[in-house]
CSV table of C-alpha atoms and ligand atoms in Angstrom, one decimal:
chain,number,residue,atom,x,y,z
A,1,MET,CA,-29.7,6.5,0.8
A,2,ALA,CA,-28.0,4.8,3.7
A,3,ALA,CA,-24.7,5.2,1.9
A,4,ARG,CA,-25.5,8.8,1.3
A,5,SER,CA,-26.9,9.6,4.6
A,6,GLU,CA,-23.7,8.1,6.2
A,7,PRO,CA,-21.4,10.9,5.2
A,8,ARG,CA,-24.0,13.5,5.8
A,9,ARG,CA,-24.5,12.3,9.3
A,10,GLY,CA,-20.8,12.0,9.6
A,11,GLY,CA,-20.5,15.5,8.1
A,12,GLY,CA,-23.2,16.9,10.5
A,13,GLY,CA,-21.4,15.2,13.4
A,14,GLY,CA,-18.2,16.6,12.1
A,15,GLY,CA,-19.7,20.2,12.1
A,16,ARG,CA,-21.0,19.8,15.6
A,17,ARG,CA,-17.6,18.4,16.6
A,18,GLY,CA,-15.9,21.2,14.8
A,19,ALA,CA,-18.2,23.7,16.6
A,20,CYS,CA,-17.6,22.0,19.9
A,21,ALA,CA,-13.9,22.0,19.3
A,22,LYS,CA,-14.0,25.7,18.5
A,23,LEU,CA,-16.1,26.4,21.6
A,24,LEU,CA,-13.7,24.3,23.6
A,25,CYS,CA,-10.8,26.3,22.0
A,26,VAL,CA,-12.4,29.6,22.8
A,27,TRP,CA,-13.2,28.5,26.4
A,28,SER,CA,-9.6,27.2,27.0
A,29,VAL,CA,-8.2,30.6,25.7
A,30,CYS,CA,-10.6,32.5,27.9
A,31,SER,CA,-9.8,30.5,30.9
A,32,ALA,CA,-6.2,30.6,30.3
A,33,LEU,CA,-6.4,34.4,29.9
A,34,SER,CA,-8.4,34.8,33.1
A,35,ALA,CA,-6.2,32.4,35.0
A,36,ALA,CA,-3.2,34.5,33.7
A,37,TYR,CA,-5.2,37.7,34.7
A,38,LEU,CA,-5.9,36.3,38.3
A,39,LEU,CA,-2.4,35.1,38.6
A,40,TYR,CA,-0.5,38.1,37.1
A,41,LEU,CA,1.3,40.4,39.3
A,42,PRO,CA,4.0,42.8,38.2
A,43,LEU,CA,6.9,41.5,40.5
A,44,PRO,CA,10.4,42.8,40.5
A,45,SER,CA,12.7,40.4,38.7
A,46,ALA,CA,15.3,40.7,41.6
A,47,LEU,CA,12.8,38.7,43.7
A,48,SER,CA,13.5,35.0,44.3
A,49,GLU,CA,11.6,32.9,41.7
A,50,PRO,CA,8.8,35.5,40.8
A,51,LEU,CA,6.7,33.1,38.8
A,52,LYS,CA,6.4,30.6,41.8
A,53,LEU,CA,5.6,33.5,44.0
A,54,MET,CA,2.8,34.6,41.7
A,55,VAL,CA,1.1,31.2,42.1
A,56,VAL,CA,1.4,31.3,45.8
A,57,ALA,CA,0.0,34.8,45.9
A,58,ALA,CA,-3.0,33.8,43.7
A,59,ALA,CA,-3.8,30.9,46.0
A,60,PHE,CA,-3.6,33.2,49.0
A,61,ARG,CA,-5.9,35.7,47.2
A,62,GLY,CA,-8.4,33.0,46.4
A,63,VAL,CA,-8.5,31.8,50.0
A,64,SER,CA,-8.8,35.3,51.3
A,65,GLN,CA,-11.6,36.3,49.0
A,66,ALA,CA,-13.5,33.2,49.9
A,67,ALA,CA,-12.9,34.1,53.5
A,68,ASP,CA,-14.2,37.6,53.0
A,69,ILE,CA,-17.4,36.3,51.3
A,70,GLY,CA,-17.9,33.9,54.2
A,71,GLN,CA,-17.6,36.8,56.7
A,72,SER,CA,-19.9,39.0,54.7
A,73,LEU,CA,-22.6,36.3,54.7
A,74,GLY,CA,-22.2,36.2,58.4
A,75,LEU,CA,-21.0,32.4,58.1
A,76,VAL,CA,-17.4,32.7,59.7
A,77,HIS,CA,-14.8,35.3,60.9
A,78,HIS,CA,-12.5,35.5,57.9
A,79,ILE,CA,-9.4,34.8,60.0
A,80,ARG,CA,-10.9,31.5,61.2
A,81,LEU,CA,-11.6,30.3,57.6
A,82,ILE,CA,-8.0,31.3,56.5
A,83,ASN,CA,-6.6,29.5,59.5
A,84,THR,CA,-8.7,26.3,58.7
A,85,VAL,CA,-7.2,26.3,55.1
A,86,VAL,CA,-3.6,27.1,56.4
A,87,THR,CA,-3.9,24.2,58.9
A,88,GLY,CA,-5.3,21.8,56.3
A,89,PHE,CA,-2.4,22.7,53.9
A,90,GLU,CA,0.2,22.5,56.6
A,91,SER,CA,-0.9,19.0,57.6
A,92,LEU,CA,0.1,17.9,54.0
A,93,VAL,CA,3.8,18.5,54.7
A,94,PRO,CA,5.5,15.3,55.1
A,95,LEU,CA,7.1,14.6,58.5
A,96,ASP,CA,10.8,14.0,58.9
A,97,TYR,CA,13.3,14.0,61.6
A,98,GLU,CA,12.2,10.8,63.3
A,99,HIS,CA,15.0,11.1,65.8
A,100,ILE,CA,13.6,14.2,67.4
A,101,GLN,CA,11.3,13.5,70.4
A,102,THR,CA,8.2,15.7,70.8
A,103,GLU,CA,6.3,16.4,74.0
A,104,ASP,CA,3.2,18.7,74.1
A,105,THR,CA,2.8,20.2,77.5
A,106,GLU,CA,2.0,23.5,79.4
A,107,PHE,CA,4.5,26.1,80.7
A,108,SER,CA,2.6,28.3,83.3
A,109,GLY,CA,-0.7,27.3,81.6
A,110,VAL,CA,0.5,28.2,78.1
A,111,GLN,CA,0.6,25.3,75.5
A,112,VAL,CA,4.0,24.5,74.2
A,113,ARG,CA,5.5,21.8,72.3
A,114,VAL,CA,9.2,20.7,73.4
A,115,TYR,CA,11.5,19.0,70.8
A,116,GLN,CA,14.6,17.2,72.1
A,117,PRO,CA,17.2,15.5,70.1
A,118,SER,CA,18.0,12.0,71.5
A,119,VAL,CA,21.3,12.1,73.2
A,120,ASN,CA,23.7,10.3,75.2
A,121,THR,CA,23.6,11.3,78.9
A,122,GLN,CA,27.3,12.0,78.8
A,123,ASP,CA,26.8,14.8,76.3
A,124,GLY,CA,26.3,17.2,79.1
A,125,LEU,CA,24.1,20.3,79.0
A,126,ARG,CA,22.5,21.5,75.7
A,127,GLY,CA,21.6,24.8,74.3
A,128,ALA,CA,17.9,25.8,73.8
A,129,VAL,CA,15.8,27.9,71.5
A,130,VAL,CA,12.4,29.3,72.3
A,131,PHE,CA,10.4,29.9,69.3
A,132,PHE,CA,7.4,32.0,68.5
A,133,HIS,CA,5.6,31.5,65.1
A,134,GLY,CA,4.5,34.2,62.7
A,135,GLY,CA,1.1,34.9,61.3
A,136,GLY,CA,-0.1,38.3,62.2
A,137,TRP,CA,-0.7,37.4,65.8
A,138,SER,CA,-3.9,35.5,64.5
A,139,LEU,CA,-2.8,32.7,62.1
A,140,GLY,CA,-0.4,29.8,62.1
A,141,ALA,CA,-0.2,26.2,63.3
A,142,PRO,CA,3.0,26.0,65.2
A,143,LYS,CA,2.7,22.1,65.7
A,144,LEU,CA,2.0,21.4,62.0
A,145,GLY,CA,3.8,21.6,58.6
A,146,SER,CA,6.5,24.0,58.1
A,147,TYR,CA,6.9,25.4,61.6
A,148,ASP,CA,6.9,21.9,63.0
A,149,LEU,CA,9.7,21.0,60.5
A,150,LEU,CA,11.6,24.2,61.2
A,151,CYS,CA,11.7,23.4,64.9
A,152,LYS,CA,12.8,19.8,64.2
A,153,LYS,CA,15.5,21.1,61.9
A,154,MET,CA,16.7,23.6,64.5
A,155,ALA,CA,16.7,20.9,67.3
A,156,SER,CA,18.5,18.5,65.0
A,157,GLU,CA,21.1,20.7,63.6
A,158,LEU,CA,21.8,22.7,66.8
A,159,LYS,CA,21.5,19.5,68.9
A,160,ALA,CA,19.4,21.8,71.1
A,161,VAL,CA,16.0,21.7,72.9
A,162,VAL,CA,13.5,23.8,71.0
A,163,VAL,CA,10.3,24.9,72.7
A,164,THR,CA,7.6,26.3,70.3
A,165,VAL,CA,4.9,28.4,72.1
A,166,ASP,CA,1.4,27.8,70.9
A,167,TYR,CA,0.2,31.2,72.2
A,168,ARG,CA,-3.6,32.2,71.9
A,169,MET,CA,-4.5,34.3,68.9
A,170,ALA,CA,-6.8,36.9,67.6
A,171,PRO,CA,-9.8,37.1,67.3
A,172,ASP,CA,-10.1,35.0,70.4
A,173,VAL,CA,-7.8,37.2,72.4
A,174,ARG,CA,-6.1,40.5,71.8
A,175,PHE,CA,-3.0,42.4,72.9
A,176,PRO,CA,-1.3,42.0,75.4
A,177,VAL,CA,-2.5,38.3,75.7
A,178,GLN,CA,-0.2,37.0,72.8
A,179,PHE,CA,2.7,38.8,74.4
A,180,GLU,CA,1.9,37.7,77.9
A,181,ASP,CA,1.5,34.1,76.9
A,182,CYS,CA,5.1,34.1,75.2
A,183,LEU,CA,6.5,36.0,78.3
A,184,GLN,CA,5.0,33.6,80.9
A,185,ALA,CA,6.1,30.6,78.9
A,186,SER,CA,9.7,31.9,78.4
A,187,ARG,CA,9.9,32.9,82.2
A,188,PHE,CA,8.8,29.4,83.1
A,189,PHE,CA,11.3,27.7,80.9
A,190,LEU,CA,14.2,30.0,82.1
A,191,GLN,CA,13.8,28.8,85.7
A,192,SER,CA,16.9,26.8,86.7
A,193,GLU,CA,14.9,23.8,87.9
A,194,VAL,CA,13.0,23.6,84.5
A,195,LEU,CA,16.3,24.0,82.5
A,196,GLN,CA,17.8,21.3,84.5
A,197,LEU,CA,15.0,19.0,83.7
A,198,TYR,CA,15.7,19.3,80.1
A,199,SER,CA,19.4,19.3,80.5
A,200,VAL,CA,19.8,22.8,79.2
A,201,ASP,CA,22.7,25.2,79.9
A,202,PRO,CA,21.3,28.3,81.5
A,203,GLN,CA,23.9,30.3,79.6
A,204,ARG,CA,22.9,29.1,76.2
A,205,VAL,CA,19.2,29.9,75.7
A,206,ALA,CA,18.0,31.9,72.5
A,207,VAL,CA,14.7,33.3,71.6
A,208,CYS,CA,13.7,33.3,68.0
A,209,GLY,CA,10.6,34.2,65.9
A,210,ASP,CA,9.4,35.3,62.4
A,211,SER,CA,7.1,38.2,61.4
A,212,ALA,CA,4.6,38.6,64.3
A,213,GLY,CA,6.7,36.0,66.1
A,214,GLY,CA,9.7,38.2,65.7
A,215,ASN,CA,7.7,41.0,67.3
A,216,LEU,CA,6.9,38.8,70.1
A,217,ALA,CA,10.5,37.6,70.5
A,218,ALA,CA,11.9,41.2,70.4
A,219,ALA,CA,9.3,42.3,72.9
A,220,VAL,CA,9.9,39.4,75.3
A,221,ALA,CA,13.6,39.7,75.0
A,222,GLN,CA,13.4,43.4,76.1
A,223,GLN,CA,11.1,42.5,79.0
A,224,ILE,CA,13.2,39.7,80.3
A,225,GLY,CA,16.4,41.8,79.6
A,226,ARG,CA,15.3,44.5,82.0
A,227,ASP,CA,13.5,42.3,84.5
A,228,ASN,CA,15.4,42.1,87.8
A,229,SER,CA,13.4,39.2,89.1
A,230,THR,CA,14.1,36.8,86.5
A,231,ALA,CA,17.3,34.8,87.1
A,232,GLY,CA,17.4,33.2,83.6
A,233,LYS,CA,18.2,35.5,80.6
A,234,PHE,CA,18.3,35.0,76.9
A,235,LYS,CA,21.8,34.9,75.5
A,236,LEU,CA,20.6,35.5,71.9
A,237,GLN,CA,17.6,36.9,69.9
A,238,VAL,CA,17.0,35.9,66.2
A,239,LEU,CA,14.3,38.1,64.6
A,240,ILE,CA,13.3,37.1,61.1
A,241,TYR,CA,11.7,40.0,59.2
A,242,PRO,CA,10.1,41.2,62.4
A,243,VAL,CA,7.0,43.6,62.8
A,244,LEU,CA,8.3,46.3,65.1
A,245,GLN,CA,6.1,49.4,64.8
A,246,ALA,CA,2.7,50.8,63.8
A,247,LEU,CA,3.3,54.4,63.7
A,248,ASP,CA,4.5,54.7,60.1
A,249,PHE,CA,2.8,52.8,57.4
A,250,ASN,CA,4.7,54.8,54.9
A,251,THR,CA,8.3,53.8,55.5
A,252,ALA,CA,10.3,53.5,52.3
A,253,SER,CA,9.8,49.8,52.4
A,254,TYR,CA,6.1,50.1,53.0
A,255,GLN,CA,5.9,52.3,50.0
A,256,GLN,CA,8.2,50.2,47.8
A,257,ASN,CA,6.6,46.8,48.5
A,258,GLN,CA,3.0,47.7,49.3
A,259,LYS,CA,1.8,45.4,46.4
A,260,ILE,CA,4.3,42.7,46.9
A,261,PRO,CA,3.0,39.1,48.1
A,262,ILE,CA,2.3,37.7,50.5
A,263,LEU,CA,2.2,40.7,53.1
A,264,TYR,CA,0.6,43.6,51.5
A,265,ARG,CA,0.8,47.0,53.1
A,266,GLU,CA,-3.0,47.1,53.9
A,267,LEU,CA,-3.0,43.5,55.2
A,268,MET,CA,-0.3,44.4,57.7
A,269,ALA,CA,-2.4,47.4,58.9
A,270,HIS,CA,-5.3,45.1,59.3
A,271,TYR,CA,-3.3,42.6,61.3
A,272,TRP,CA,-2.2,45.4,63.7
A,273,LEU,CA,-5.9,46.4,64.2
A,274,GLU,CA,-6.9,42.8,64.9
A,275,TYR,CA,-4.0,42.4,67.3
A,276,LEU,CA,-4.8,45.7,69.3
A,277,GLY,CA,-8.5,45.0,69.4
A,278,ALA,CA,-9.4,48.2,67.3
A,279,ASP,CA,-12.0,49.0,64.8
A,280,PRO,CA,-11.0,47.4,61.4
A,281,GLU,CA,-12.2,50.7,59.8
A,282,LEU,CA,-9.4,52.6,61.1
A,283,VAL,CA,-7.1,51.0,58.4
A,284,HIS,CA,-7.7,53.9,56.0
A,285,LEU,CA,-6.6,56.3,58.7
A,286,LEU,CA,-3.4,54.2,59.5
A,287,LEU,CA,-2.5,54.0,55.8
A,288,LEU,CA,-2.6,57.8,55.6
A,289,ASN,CA,-0.4,58.1,58.8
A,290,ASN,CA,-3.2,60.3,60.3
A,291,HIS,CA,-2.3,58.9,63.6
A,292,THR,CA,1.1,60.4,63.5
A,293,ALA,CA,0.4,63.7,61.7
A,294,HIS,CA,2.1,66.8,62.9
A,295,ASP,CA,-0.7,67.8,65.2
A,296,GLN,CA,-0.6,64.4,67.1
A,297,GLU,CA,1.5,65.3,70.2
A,298,LEU,CA,1.4,62.0,71.6
A,299,ALA,CA,3.6,60.8,68.8
A,300,ASP,CA,6.3,63.3,69.3
A,301,PRO,CA,8.5,61.5,71.7
A,302,HIS,CA,8.8,58.7,69.2
A,303,ARG,CA,9.4,60.6,66.0
A,304,ALA,CA,13.2,60.4,66.1
A,305,LYS,CA,13.2,56.6,66.7
A,306,LEU,CA,11.1,56.1,63.4
A,307,ASP,CA,12.9,58.8,61.4
A,308,TRP,CA,14.0,56.4,58.6
A,309,THR,CA,15.4,59.2,56.5
A,310,ARG,CA,18.0,59.8,59.2
A,311,VAL,CA,18.3,56.3,60.6
A,312,LEU,CA,18.7,54.5,57.3
A,313,PRO,CA,21.1,55.2,54.5
A,314,LYS,CA,20.0,56.6,51.2
A,315,ASP,CA,20.8,53.4,49.2
A,316,VAL,CA,18.1,51.7,51.3
A,317,THR,CA,15.4,54.5,51.3
A,318,LYS,CA,16.1,55.4,47.7
A,319,HIS,CA,13.8,58.2,46.3
A,320,TYR,CA,11.0,57.7,48.8
A,321,LYS,CA,9.8,60.5,50.9
A,322,PRO,CA,8.1,60.5,54.4
A,323,VAL,CA,4.5,60.9,54.7
A,324,ILE,CA,3.6,63.2,57.6
A,325,PRO,CA,0.3,65.0,57.1
A,326,ALA,CA,-0.1,68.5,58.8
A,327,THR,CA,-3.4,67.4,60.5
A,328,GLY,CA,-4.6,64.0,61.4
A,329,SER,CA,-7.5,62.2,63.0
A,330,PRO,CA,-7.8,63.6,66.7
A,331,GLY,CA,-7.7,61.3,69.6
A,332,ILE,CA,-6.7,58.1,67.7
A,333,LEU,CA,-3.5,57.4,69.8
A,334,GLN,CA,-5.8,57.6,73.0
A,335,ARG,CA,-8.4,55.3,71.6
A,336,VAL,CA,-5.8,52.7,70.5
A,337,PRO,CA,-3.1,52.9,73.3
A,338,GLY,CA,-1.4,49.8,72.0
A,339,LEU,CA,0.0,51.7,69.1
A,340,LEU,CA,2.4,53.5,71.6
A,341,ASP,CA,3.0,50.5,73.9
A,342,VAL,CA,6.6,49.0,73.6
A,343,ARG,CA,5.3,45.5,74.4
A,344,ALA,CA,3.5,45.7,71.0
A,345,ALA,CA,6.0,48.0,69.2
A,346,PRO,CA,9.4,47.0,70.5
A,347,LEU,CA,11.1,49.6,68.2
A,348,LEU,CA,9.7,52.4,70.4
A,349,ALA,CA,11.8,51.4,73.4
A,350,ASP,CA,14.3,54.0,74.6
A,351,LEU,CA,18.0,53.3,74.4
A,352,GLU,CA,18.2,52.8,78.1
A,353,ALA,CA,15.7,49.8,77.9
A,354,LEU,CA,17.5,48.5,74.7
A,355,ARG,CA,20.9,48.3,76.5
A,356,SER,CA,19.9,45.1,78.3
A,357,ALA,CA,18.6,43.3,75.2
A,358,PRO,CA,20.5,40.1,74.2
A,359,ARG,CA,22.8,40.0,71.2
A,360,ALA,CA,20.8,39.8,68.0
A,361,TYR,CA,20.6,38.4,64.5
A,362,ILE,CA,18.1,40.3,62.4
A,363,MET,CA,17.0,39.0,59.0
A,364,THR,CA,15.4,41.3,56.4
A,365,GLY,CA,14.3,41.0,52.8
A,366,GLU,CA,14.5,43.7,50.2
A,367,HIS,CA,10.9,43.0,48.9
A,368,ASP,CA,9.2,43.2,52.2
A,369,VAL,CA,7.0,46.0,53.6
A,370,LEU,CA,8.7,45.3,57.1
A,371,ARG,CA,12.3,45.6,55.7
A,372,ASP,CA,12.6,49.0,57.4
A,373,ASP,CA,11.2,47.9,60.6
A,374,GLY,CA,14.0,45.4,60.9
A,375,LEU,CA,16.8,47.8,59.6
A,376,MET,CA,15.8,50.6,62.1
A,377,TYR,CA,15.8,48.1,64.9
A,378,VAL,CA,19.3,47.0,63.8
A,379,ARG,CA,20.5,50.7,64.1
A,380,ARG,CA,18.8,51.3,67.3
A,381,LEU,CA,20.2,48.2,69.0
A,382,GLN,CA,23.6,49.1,67.9
A,383,GLN,CA,23.2,52.7,69.2
A,384,ALA,CA,22.3,51.0,72.6
A,385,GLY,CA,25.5,49.1,72.5
A,386,VAL,CA,24.1,45.7,71.6
A,387,SER,CA,26.0,43.5,69.1
A,388,VAL,CA,23.8,42.9,66.1
A,389,THR,CA,24.4,40.8,62.9
A,390,SER,CA,22.2,42.2,60.2
A,391,ARG,CA,21.5,39.7,57.3
A,392,HIS,CA,19.7,41.3,54.3
A,393,TYR,CA,18.4,39.2,51.3
A,394,GLU,CA,18.3,41.3,48.1
A,395,ASP,CA,15.9,38.7,46.7
A,396,GLY,CA,14.1,38.0,49.9
A,397,PHE,CA,10.3,38.5,50.4
A,398,HIS,CA,8.1,38.3,53.4
A,399,GLY,CA,7.3,34.8,54.5
A,400,CYS,CA,10.1,33.1,52.5
A,401,VAL,CA,11.3,31.2,55.6
A,402,SER,CA,7.9,29.3,55.6
A,403,PHE,CA,8.7,28.3,52.1
A,404,ALA,CA,11.8,26.4,52.8
A,405,PHE,CA,10.1,22.9,52.9
A,406,TRP,CA,8.3,20.6,50.5
A,407,PRO,CA,5.9,21.2,48.6
A,408,SER,CA,6.4,25.0,48.4
A,409,TYR,CA,9.9,25.9,48.7
A,410,PHE,CA,12.0,28.9,47.5
A,411,ALA,CA,15.9,29.0,47.1
A,412,VAL,CA,15.9,32.2,49.2
A,413,GLY,CA,13.8,30.5,52.0
A,414,ILE,CA,16.2,27.6,52.2
A,415,ARG,CA,19.2,29.9,52.2
A,416,ALA,CA,17.7,32.1,54.9
A,417,VAL,CA,16.9,29.2,57.3
A,418,ASP,CA,20.3,27.6,56.8
A,419,ASP,CA,22.0,31.0,57.5
A,420,TYR,CA,20.2,31.8,60.6
A,421,ILE,CA,20.8,28.3,62.0
A,422,ALA,CA,24.4,28.4,61.2
A,423,TRP,CA,24.6,31.7,63.1
A,424,LEU,CA,23.0,30.1,66.1
A,425,ARG,CA,25.3,27.1,65.8
A,426,ASP,CA,28.2,29.5,66.0
A,427,HIS,CA,27.0,31.6,68.8
A,428,LEU,CA,24.6,29.7,71.0
B,1,NAG,C1,16.3,46.8,88.0
B,1,NAG,O1,17.6,47.2,88.5
B,1,NAG,C2,18.0,48.4,88.1
B,1,NAG,C3,19.5,48.6,88.4
B,1,NAG,O2,19.8,47.4,89.4
B,1,NAG,C4,17.1,49.4,88.5
B,1,NAG,O3,17.5,50.7,88.1
B,1,NAG,C5,15.8,49.2,88.1
B,1,NAG,O4,14.9,50.1,88.6
B,1,NAG,C6,15.3,47.8,88.5
B,1,NAG,N1,14.0,47.5,87.8
B,1,NAG,C7,13.0,47.1,88.4
B,1,NAG,C8,11.7,46.7,87.5
B,1,NAG,O5,12.9,46.7,89.5
B,2,NAG,C1,-7.3,62.2,58.1
B,2,NAG,O1,-7.2,63.5,58.7
B,2,NAG,C2,-7.7,64.5,58.0
B,2,NAG,C3,-7.5,65.7,58.8
B,2,NAG,O2,-8.1,65.7,60.0
B,2,NAG,C4,-9.3,64.2,57.8
B,2,NAG,O3,-9.8,65.3,57.0
B,2,NAG,C5,-9.4,62.9,57.1
B,2,NAG,O4,-10.8,62.6,57.0
B,2,NAG,C6,-8.7,61.9,57.8
B,2,NAG,N1,-8.8,60.6,57.1
B,2,NAG,C7,-9.3,59.5,57.6
B,2,NAG,C8,-9.3,58.3,56.6
B,2,NAG,O5,-9.8,59.4,58.8
């Protein structure tokens, strides 16, 4: 009996084990398929490392969905939750550049961190870079992770003083506070007594920013350029895939790249509404370009500045057609005046105002909704007689410069960082 029952028990166990194994097998295939489904995004192969980007995008989507659920349950503003995760992740990035001293202080009441390479006193005066981080005017941790490393890398390789401005962000504050914080900190730093304190040559100060930080850098550079009361001026501006306008959410690049991570077209429109303190429901209207329909007279003075069909060459705009509805939503430009404010949308400045802007380096990526914002600004600055170096990456995507450091680096991010720092080394 015992002898016979053994194999039976064994057989029964084997059957259960077999069933378990089958179940496990089915479960694994299902999870692999659903993971692949969640991860899968049709991405152009010309993009830098599309598979890696898919994983990054899936992580962003997961966090963003969790944040949306948190907000709909009334637990937390979705931006706050995303920022908590970004900050947590950024603090994992290892620190390097031990020879760079950092000091957290305030310039005109605005929080800043100053990075200084250790130097001999005989070395004389140094150059400086004032940096504004990106993150849709609402996200980002300038003193942590990749931004911290980027500033240290600039300080180290340029042997320059770097000031990163920890401006206040949405939803705590709205336009123009972010802009004003950056402007006030810059004006404070550009005073001759302050520059002297940091051994900085007043003729060698640059302003630099990525994404929303590029927007702030362009706007602050314009303001300081035409400001007669400021003695100190910026010599150079470096704009890394800057956001420059909110009147056309259907430029060729917005159309072409609307589903390319990590900056989707709709997300960019949401960031604008958060920055300008407007109703998030207006996003549908913006995406249709209802605010700049033919019957919106307030938009008329700006149409030529944004006419990418004329400003940009055909090999850039390809087959894409402009979207200008005959009739739009009445009164929207009065209700959200920031949409027409040059301090929010530096591309709208007239040529006279652009003439006093500093020499520029503008970096753009082919697979970025903001490509045409950047390329149009290149053209407009050139029309105003400003010298511009336009650096376009055929495999570039939005945010790649933040992916130039361990653990998430992309070849194009590393190249883009090295290239703009090399340009600063030659011109600062
Ligand atoms: C700055 O100076 C220029 C020319 O000197 C003048 O046209 C302009 O009105 C001045 N701007 C301000 C804000 O005072
Ligand atoms: C856009 O404008 C048209 C014409 O006024 C209007 O019918 C439509 O509802 C508007 N769309 C949105 C999303 O507001």
